[in-house]
Amino acid sequence: MELTAQFASRLLSCTPKLLNNPLETSRRLVLSTTTTTLRNQKRSGPGPPRLKIVNARRESGGGAEVDTAVTVKEKPKSERFEVYRGSPTPFGATARDGGVNFAIFSANAISATLCFISLSDLHENKVAEQISLDPLTNKTGDVWHVFLKGDFKDMLYGYKFDGKFSPDKGLYYDSSRILLDPYAKAVISGGEFGALGADGNCWPQMACMVPSFDDEFDWEGDLPLKYPQRDLIIYEMHVRGFTRHESSRTEFPGTYLGVVEKLHHLKELGVNCIELMPCHEFNELEYFSYNSVLGDHKVNFWGYSTVNYFSPMTKYSSSGVRNCGRDAINEFKLLIREAHKQGIEQVIMDVVFNHTAEGNENGPLLSFRGVDNSVYYMLAPKGEFYNYSGCGNTFNCNNPVVRQFIVDCLRYWVTEMHVDGFRFDLASIMTRGSSLWDAVNVYGNSIESDWMTTGSPLSSPPLIDMISNDPILHGVKLIAEAWDTGGLYQVGTFPHWGIWSEWNGKYRDTVRQFIKGTGGFSGAFAECLCGSPNLYREGGRKPWNSINFVCAHDGFTLADLVTYNNKHNSANGEDNNDGENHNNSWNCGQEGELASTSVKKLRKRQMRNFFLCLMVSQGVPMIYMGDEYGHTKGGNNNTYCHDNYINYFQWDKKEESSSDFFRFCCLMTKFRHECESLGLNDFPTAEKLQWHGHTPGMPDWSETSRFVAFTLIDSVKGEIYVAFNTSHLPVMITLPERPGFRWEPLVDTSKPTPYDFLSIDLPGRDIAYDQYAHFLDANLYPMLSYSSIILVLSPEESS
């Protein structure tokens, strides 16, 4: 029906601000009834249709008041959907009340448009529907919102925002660009991994999945297992790289389902925790260019360049873009569920909240920059991007809006995807002050200083505080890579609230130095074996707060660590200028894989030494994918750009190693799990651990020492003796006296396989014992150069 004078009177009664103001009482209001017709429809959904009142203002001139016009306009129109005001919470797209609510933050935009694209039209950048949001009706505070009812089948969405394009003020609004919702639960772009968009476009249009009431997954009773962190053995894995090689013989190579097919391998290895390299949506074509060295194309293989933090990488799914990404979400959930079923108690995600794929001022407008650049990124006063990440921009983590976004994201992955924890890439960035940092505005009082330079390290970063004390995130594993490329190094000093663990880079560096025979590291090496109390005890943390590793995705593999003195990164097409120059590696006498038999034997011995060290150290050991069979990258220590054999787990090589190094690794992880004393909840004391040198109770901590040994009381094994001789000379050691008992050899890395580990089922085990007997009868043991041993105490009568 038409808008009547009676309804206008009722409308005015709802505007007390106008009518109660004395200056307005004599004002005549003119209502334009020709522009709006109220539709006679049933009101449903989260909010009724709202009328937009525009152009209401007081004007006067020369003391005379001028009539003010109030124009009542129609709510946002759509031919496809029923449109309602909507709710400002929750952020993102949410299926509810028979429709979908859309809500997105943007403080500096002057207009917002919700765009819909059909899945079939995405590659043509063809928009099916646009709904302009009313800043009076569809905005609450800084949140734009709308509620829609209709048919969303095969529909994707995005936003257009208009406002100032003023880079010197940190504003990059462009109303021609369709942007991703930061809270989107799935992002769709191309189809297969590495496939270019139309006309060879490396940045094809992306769009967001619209949620549905049918989005359900059968978890089959899966619940968080929350095993003690001290009991974990972590395996750093790349989803695509794990099964992409043809030798994997999986039905769905390079996918979440491919990993599921190979979970039995991790079970055999003794791993009970997977740390997934980035699985958030990223654009693998970001670095796409021809590589003349290998004759293929460089891509973003590792994935440390996030496009969207809520969406799993859809191209890691066998279904790809099918069902607008819903199937990809379910495949990721299936991986988590099946991992838990098969004894992988923990699945940890590597998350990159330090920067995004949008780069510096020359980067693309994908999401955050076009939504509200000055909020999401750390900016200098003239709009320049701070670059503590080394990737062009720095996420403004301690801004109130951004830190809430991060916490919301972590909660989603825990509650909806059943992820058990997170490893935070370049986590030190999350401790830096945000743009225009002001402690009074953040804390309510000045606790750091009245004014701090953008990016200054904070002793109590609000984001870390929020994560640490969040009731939903309580109990999940939190691991920090406690440094960034801006020079902030916080290993041992990362703000931790008693629960954060750290990738212990000092462990890696010290162990590499000592095992290769560098003098002056025996004392530091002993600290590493004890869980690095020099780093973690004073702050009240425990050995399991140290994530011990020798190798990871960036840097040499374990095999390359003992094969190359120098990096060999020519395959990256950057003239060997990329990658770390200081690797603390040793090639054992000859550079490269072509070496003498004696050098190759020494390399195998060194690999066993490193792995044994990992397994007998207090703290949580982490193994890098492929190291269990000796995967080589040809000396390349920065393989971020290779979607090929360099980064692929080679299952045929693993089979060749099944009776050699892989066997050794499996037996060592089994031994660690069996020993109560190798996963202590606190740092070992003199009551449990004793240090030894070549003679019992006489450790040598001098600068020339290359020998470290200790005994450890164990409630299961009784007592174990562990020794490392990293000298180029052999040594005869005297073992501690234990009346009524004798030491039995278990591991000797100088022995050829299978006698490097004398397992119970080993044929000829008694013969191997007899070879040691005359030494053990005299309480002695001969150690070759660059070797390590484990002996177990047994009652005299059982020998």
PDB file of N, CA, C and O in Angstrom, residues 216-244:
ATOM      1  N   GLU A 216      27.230 -30.580   6.548  1.00  0.00           N
ATOM      2  CA  GLU A 216      27.413 -31.420   7.724  1.00  0.00           C
ATOM      3  C   GLU A 216      28.509 -32.446   7.459  1.00  0.00           C
ATOM      4  O   GLU A 216      28.776 -32.818   6.314  1.00  0.00           O
ATOM      5  N   PHE A 217      29.128 -32.911   8.541  1.00  0.00           N
ATOM      6  CA  PHE A 217      30.177 -33.930   8.444  1.00  0.00           C
ATOM      7  C   PHE A 217      30.038 -34.875   9.624  1.00  0.00           C
ATOM      8  O   PHE A 217      29.804 -34.443  10.758  1.00  0.00           O
ATOM      9  N   ASP A 218      30.165 -36.155   9.364  1.00  0.00           N
ATOM     10  CA  ASP A 218      30.055 -37.161  10.417  1.00  0.00           C
ATOM     11  C   ASP A 218      31.415 -37.382  11.066  1.00  0.00           C
ATOM     12  O   ASP A 218      32.283 -38.053  10.494  1.00  0.00           O
ATOM     13  N   TRP A 219      31.603 -36.823  12.239  1.00  0.00           N
ATOM     14  CA  TRP A 219      32.875 -36.963  12.952  1.00  0.00           C
ATOM     15  C   TRP A 219      33.015 -38.332  13.619  1.00  0.00           C
ATOM     16  O   TRP A 219      34.089 -38.667  14.130  1.00  0.00           O
ATOM     17  N   GLU A 220      31.952 -39.104  13.637  1.00  0.00           N
ATOM     18  CA  GLU A 220      31.984 -40.452  14.210  1.00  0.00           C
ATOM     19  C   GLU A 220      32.522 -40.458  15.640  1.00  0.00           C
ATOM     20  O   GLU A 220      33.297 -41.328  16.034  1.00  0.00           O
ATOM     21  N   GLY A 221      32.115 -39.448  16.395  1.00  0.00           N
ATOM     22  CA  GLY A 221      32.491 -39.403  17.804  1.00  0.00           C
ATOM     23  C   GLY A 221      33.878 -38.873  18.087  1.00  0.00           C
ATOM     24  O   GLY A 221      34.366 -38.963  19.226  1.00  0.00           O
ATOM     25  N   ASP A 222      34.546 -38.312  17.079  1.00  0.00           N
ATOM     26  CA  ASP A 222      35.902 -37.793  17.288  1.00  0.00           C
ATOM     27  C   ASP A 222      35.911 -36.687  18.332  1.00  0.00           C
ATOM     28  O   ASP A 222      35.092 -35.760  18.282  1.00  0.00           O
ATOM     29  N   LEU A 223      36.841 -36.785  19.278  1.00  0.00           N
ATOM     30  CA  LEU A 223      36.991 -35.787  20.332  1.00  0.00           C
ATOM     31  C   LEU A 223      38.465 -35.447  20.488  1.00  0.00           C
ATOM     32  O   LEU A 223      39.339 -36.262  20.173  1.00  0.00           O
ATOM     33  N   PRO A 224      38.771 -34.248  21.004  1.00  0.00           N
ATOM     34  CA  PRO A 224      40.178 -33.898  21.248  1.00  0.00           C
ATOM     35  C   PRO A 224      40.809 -34.879  22.228  1.00  0.00           C
ATOM     36  O   PRO A 224      40.240 -35.177  23.284  1.00  0.00           O
ATOM     37  N   LEU A 225      41.982 -35.390  21.861  1.00  0.00           N
ATOM     38  CA  LEU A 225      42.637 -36.380  22.710  1.00  0.00           C
ATOM     39  C   LEU A 225      43.509 -35.730  23.785  1.00  0.00           C
ATOM     40  O   LEU A 225      43.679 -36.274  24.864  1.00  0.00           O
ATOM     41  N   LYS A 226      44.088 -34.597  23.460  1.00  0.00           N
ATOM     42  CA  LYS A 226      44.855 -33.801  24.426  1.00  0.00           C
ATOM     43  C   LYS A 226      45.909 -34.622  25.165  1.00  0.00           C
ATOM     44  O   LYS A 226      45.992 -34.601  26.395  1.00  0.00           O
ATOM     45  N   TYR A 227      46.695 -35.362  24.409  1.00  0.00           N
ATOM     46  CA  TYR A 227      47.785 -36.111  25.015  1.00  0.00           C
ATOM     47  C   TYR A 227      48.849 -35.144  25.539  1.00  0.00           C
ATOM     48  O   TYR A 227      49.040 -34.060  24.995  1.00  0.00           O
ATOM     49  N   PRO A 228      49.556 -35.516  26.599  1.00  0.00           N
ATOM     50  CA  PRO A 228      50.617 -34.640  27.126  1.00  0.00           C
ATOM     51  C   PRO A 228      51.646 -34.334  26.054  1.00  0.00           C
ATOM     52  O   PRO A 228      52.074 -35.230  25.313  1.00  0.00           O
ATOM     53  N   GLN A 229      52.051 -33.105  25.979  1.00  0.00           N
ATOM     54  CA  GLN A 229      52.976 -32.713  24.914  1.00  0.00           C
ATOM     55  C   GLN A 229      54.312 -33.426  25.037  1.00  0.00           C
ATOM     56  O   GLN A 229      54.974 -33.692  24.036  1.00  0.00           O
ATOM     57  N   ARG A 230      54.721 -33.761  26.247  1.00  0.00           N
ATOM     58  CA  ARG A 230      56.015 -34.415  26.437  1.00  0.00           C
ATOM     59  C   ARG A 230      56.079 -35.775  25.753  1.00  0.00           C
ATOM     60  O   ARG A 230      57.170 -36.303  25.511  1.00  0.00           O
ATOM     61  N   ASP A 231      54.913 -36.372  25.424  1.00  0.00           N
ATOM     62  CA  ASP A 231      54.881 -37.692  24.805  1.00  0.00           C
ATOM     63  C   ASP A 231      54.858 -37.645  23.289  1.00  0.00           C
ATOM     64  O   ASP A 231      54.806 -38.694  22.637  1.00  0.00           O
ATOM     65  N   LEU A 232      54.908 -36.456  22.700  1.00  0.00           N
ATOM     66  CA  LEU A 232      54.752 -36.338  21.245  1.00  0.00           C
ATOM     67  C   LEU A 232      56.062 -36.552  20.504  1.00  0.00           C
ATOM     68  O   LEU A 232      57.146 -36.224  20.995  1.00  0.00           O
ATOM     69  N   ILE A 233      55.941 -37.093  19.312  1.00  0.00           N
ATOM     70  CA  ILE A 233      56.997 -37.056  18.293  1.00  0.00           C
ATOM     71  C   ILE A 233      56.362 -36.431  17.062  1.00  0.00           C
ATOM     72  O   ILE A 233      55.427 -36.991  16.475  1.00  0.00           O
ATOM     73  N   ILE A 234      56.832 -35.250  16.689  1.00  0.00           N
ATOM     74  CA  ILE A 234      56.206 -34.450  15.630  1.00  0.00           C
ATOM     75  C   ILE A 234      56.825 -34.774  14.276  1.00  0.00           C
ATOM     76  O   ILE A 234      58.038 -34.984  14.169  1.00  0.00           O
ATOM     77  N   TYR A 235      55.969 -34.776  13.262  1.00  0.00           N
ATOM     78  CA  TYR A 235      56.405 -35.024  11.888  1.00  0.00           C
ATOM     79  C   TYR A 235      55.951 -33.845  11.038  1.00  0.00           C
ATOM     80  O   TYR A 235      54.751 -33.631  10.840  1.00  0.00           O
ATOM     81  N   GLU A 236      56.899 -33.035  10.552  1.00  0.00           N
ATOM     82  CA  GLU A 236      56.557 -31.890   9.711  1.00  0.00           C
ATOM     83  C   GLU A 236      56.292 -32.379   8.287  1.00  0.00           C
ATOM     84  O   GLU A 236      57.170 -32.958   7.646  1.00  0.00           O
ATOM     85  N   MET A 237      55.076 -32.120   7.806  1.00  0.00           N
ATOM     86  CA  MET A 237      54.627 -32.692   6.536  1.00  0.00           C
ATOM     87  C   MET A 237      54.072 -31.624   5.599  1.00  0.00           C
ATOM     88  O   MET A 237      53.398 -30.699   6.029  1.00  0.00           O
ATOM     89  N   HIS A 238      54.345 -31.805   4.312  1.00  0.00           N
ATOM     90  CA  HIS A 238      53.700 -31.011   3.263  1.00  0.00           C
ATOM     91  C   HIS A 238      52.652 -31.895   2.602  1.00  0.00           C
ATOM     92  O   HIS A 238      52.975 -32.974   2.075  1.00  0.00           O
ATOM     93  N   VAL A 239      51.387 -31.462   2.616  1.00  0.00           N
ATOM     94  CA  VAL A 239      50.289 -32.313   2.149  1.00  0.00           C
ATOM     95  C   VAL A 239      50.510 -32.767   0.714  1.00  0.00           C
ATOM     96  O   VAL A 239      50.418 -33.965   0.403  1.00  0.00           O
ATOM     97  N   ARG A 240      50.770 -31.835  -0.179  1.00  0.00           N
ATOM     98  CA  ARG A 240      50.934 -32.214  -1.588  1.00  0.00           C
ATOM     99  C   ARG A 240      52.210 -33.034  -1.777  1.00  0.00           C
ATOM    100  O   ARG A 240      52.213 -34.062  -2.465  1.00  0.00           O
ATOM    101  N   GLY A 241      53.288 -32.603  -1.163  1.00  0.00           N
ATOM    102  CA  GLY A 241      54.564 -33.280  -1.352  1.00  0.00           C
ATOM    103  C   GLY A 241      54.594 -34.701  -0.828  1.00  0.00           C
ATOM    104  O   GLY A 241      55.366 -35.535  -1.313  1.00  0.00           O
ATOM    105  N   PHE A 242      53.745 -35.009   0.160  1.00  0.00           N
ATOM    106  CA  PHE A 242      53.796 -36.309   0.818  1.00  0.00           C
ATOM    107  C   PHE A 242      53.402 -37.448  -0.127  1.00  0.00           C
ATOM    108  O   PHE A 242      53.995 -38.531  -0.072  1.00  0.00           O
ATOM    109  N   THR A 243      52.436 -37.234  -1.012  1.00  0.00           N
ATOM    110  CA  THR A 243      51.980 -38.337  -1.878  1.00  0.00           C
ATOM    111  C   THR A 243      51.931 -37.984  -3.361  1.00  0.00           C
ATOM    112  O   THR A 243      51.388 -38.768  -4.158  1.00  0.00           O
ATOM    113  N   ARG A 244      52.483 -36.861  -3.761  1.00  0.00           N
ATOM    114  CA  ARG A 244      52.384 -36.469  -5.165  1.00  0.00           C
ATOM    115  C   ARG A 244      53.256 -37.323  -6.069  1.00  0.00           C
ATOM    116  O   ARG A 244      52.932 -37.544  -7.250  1.00  0.00           O
TER     117      ARG A 244
END
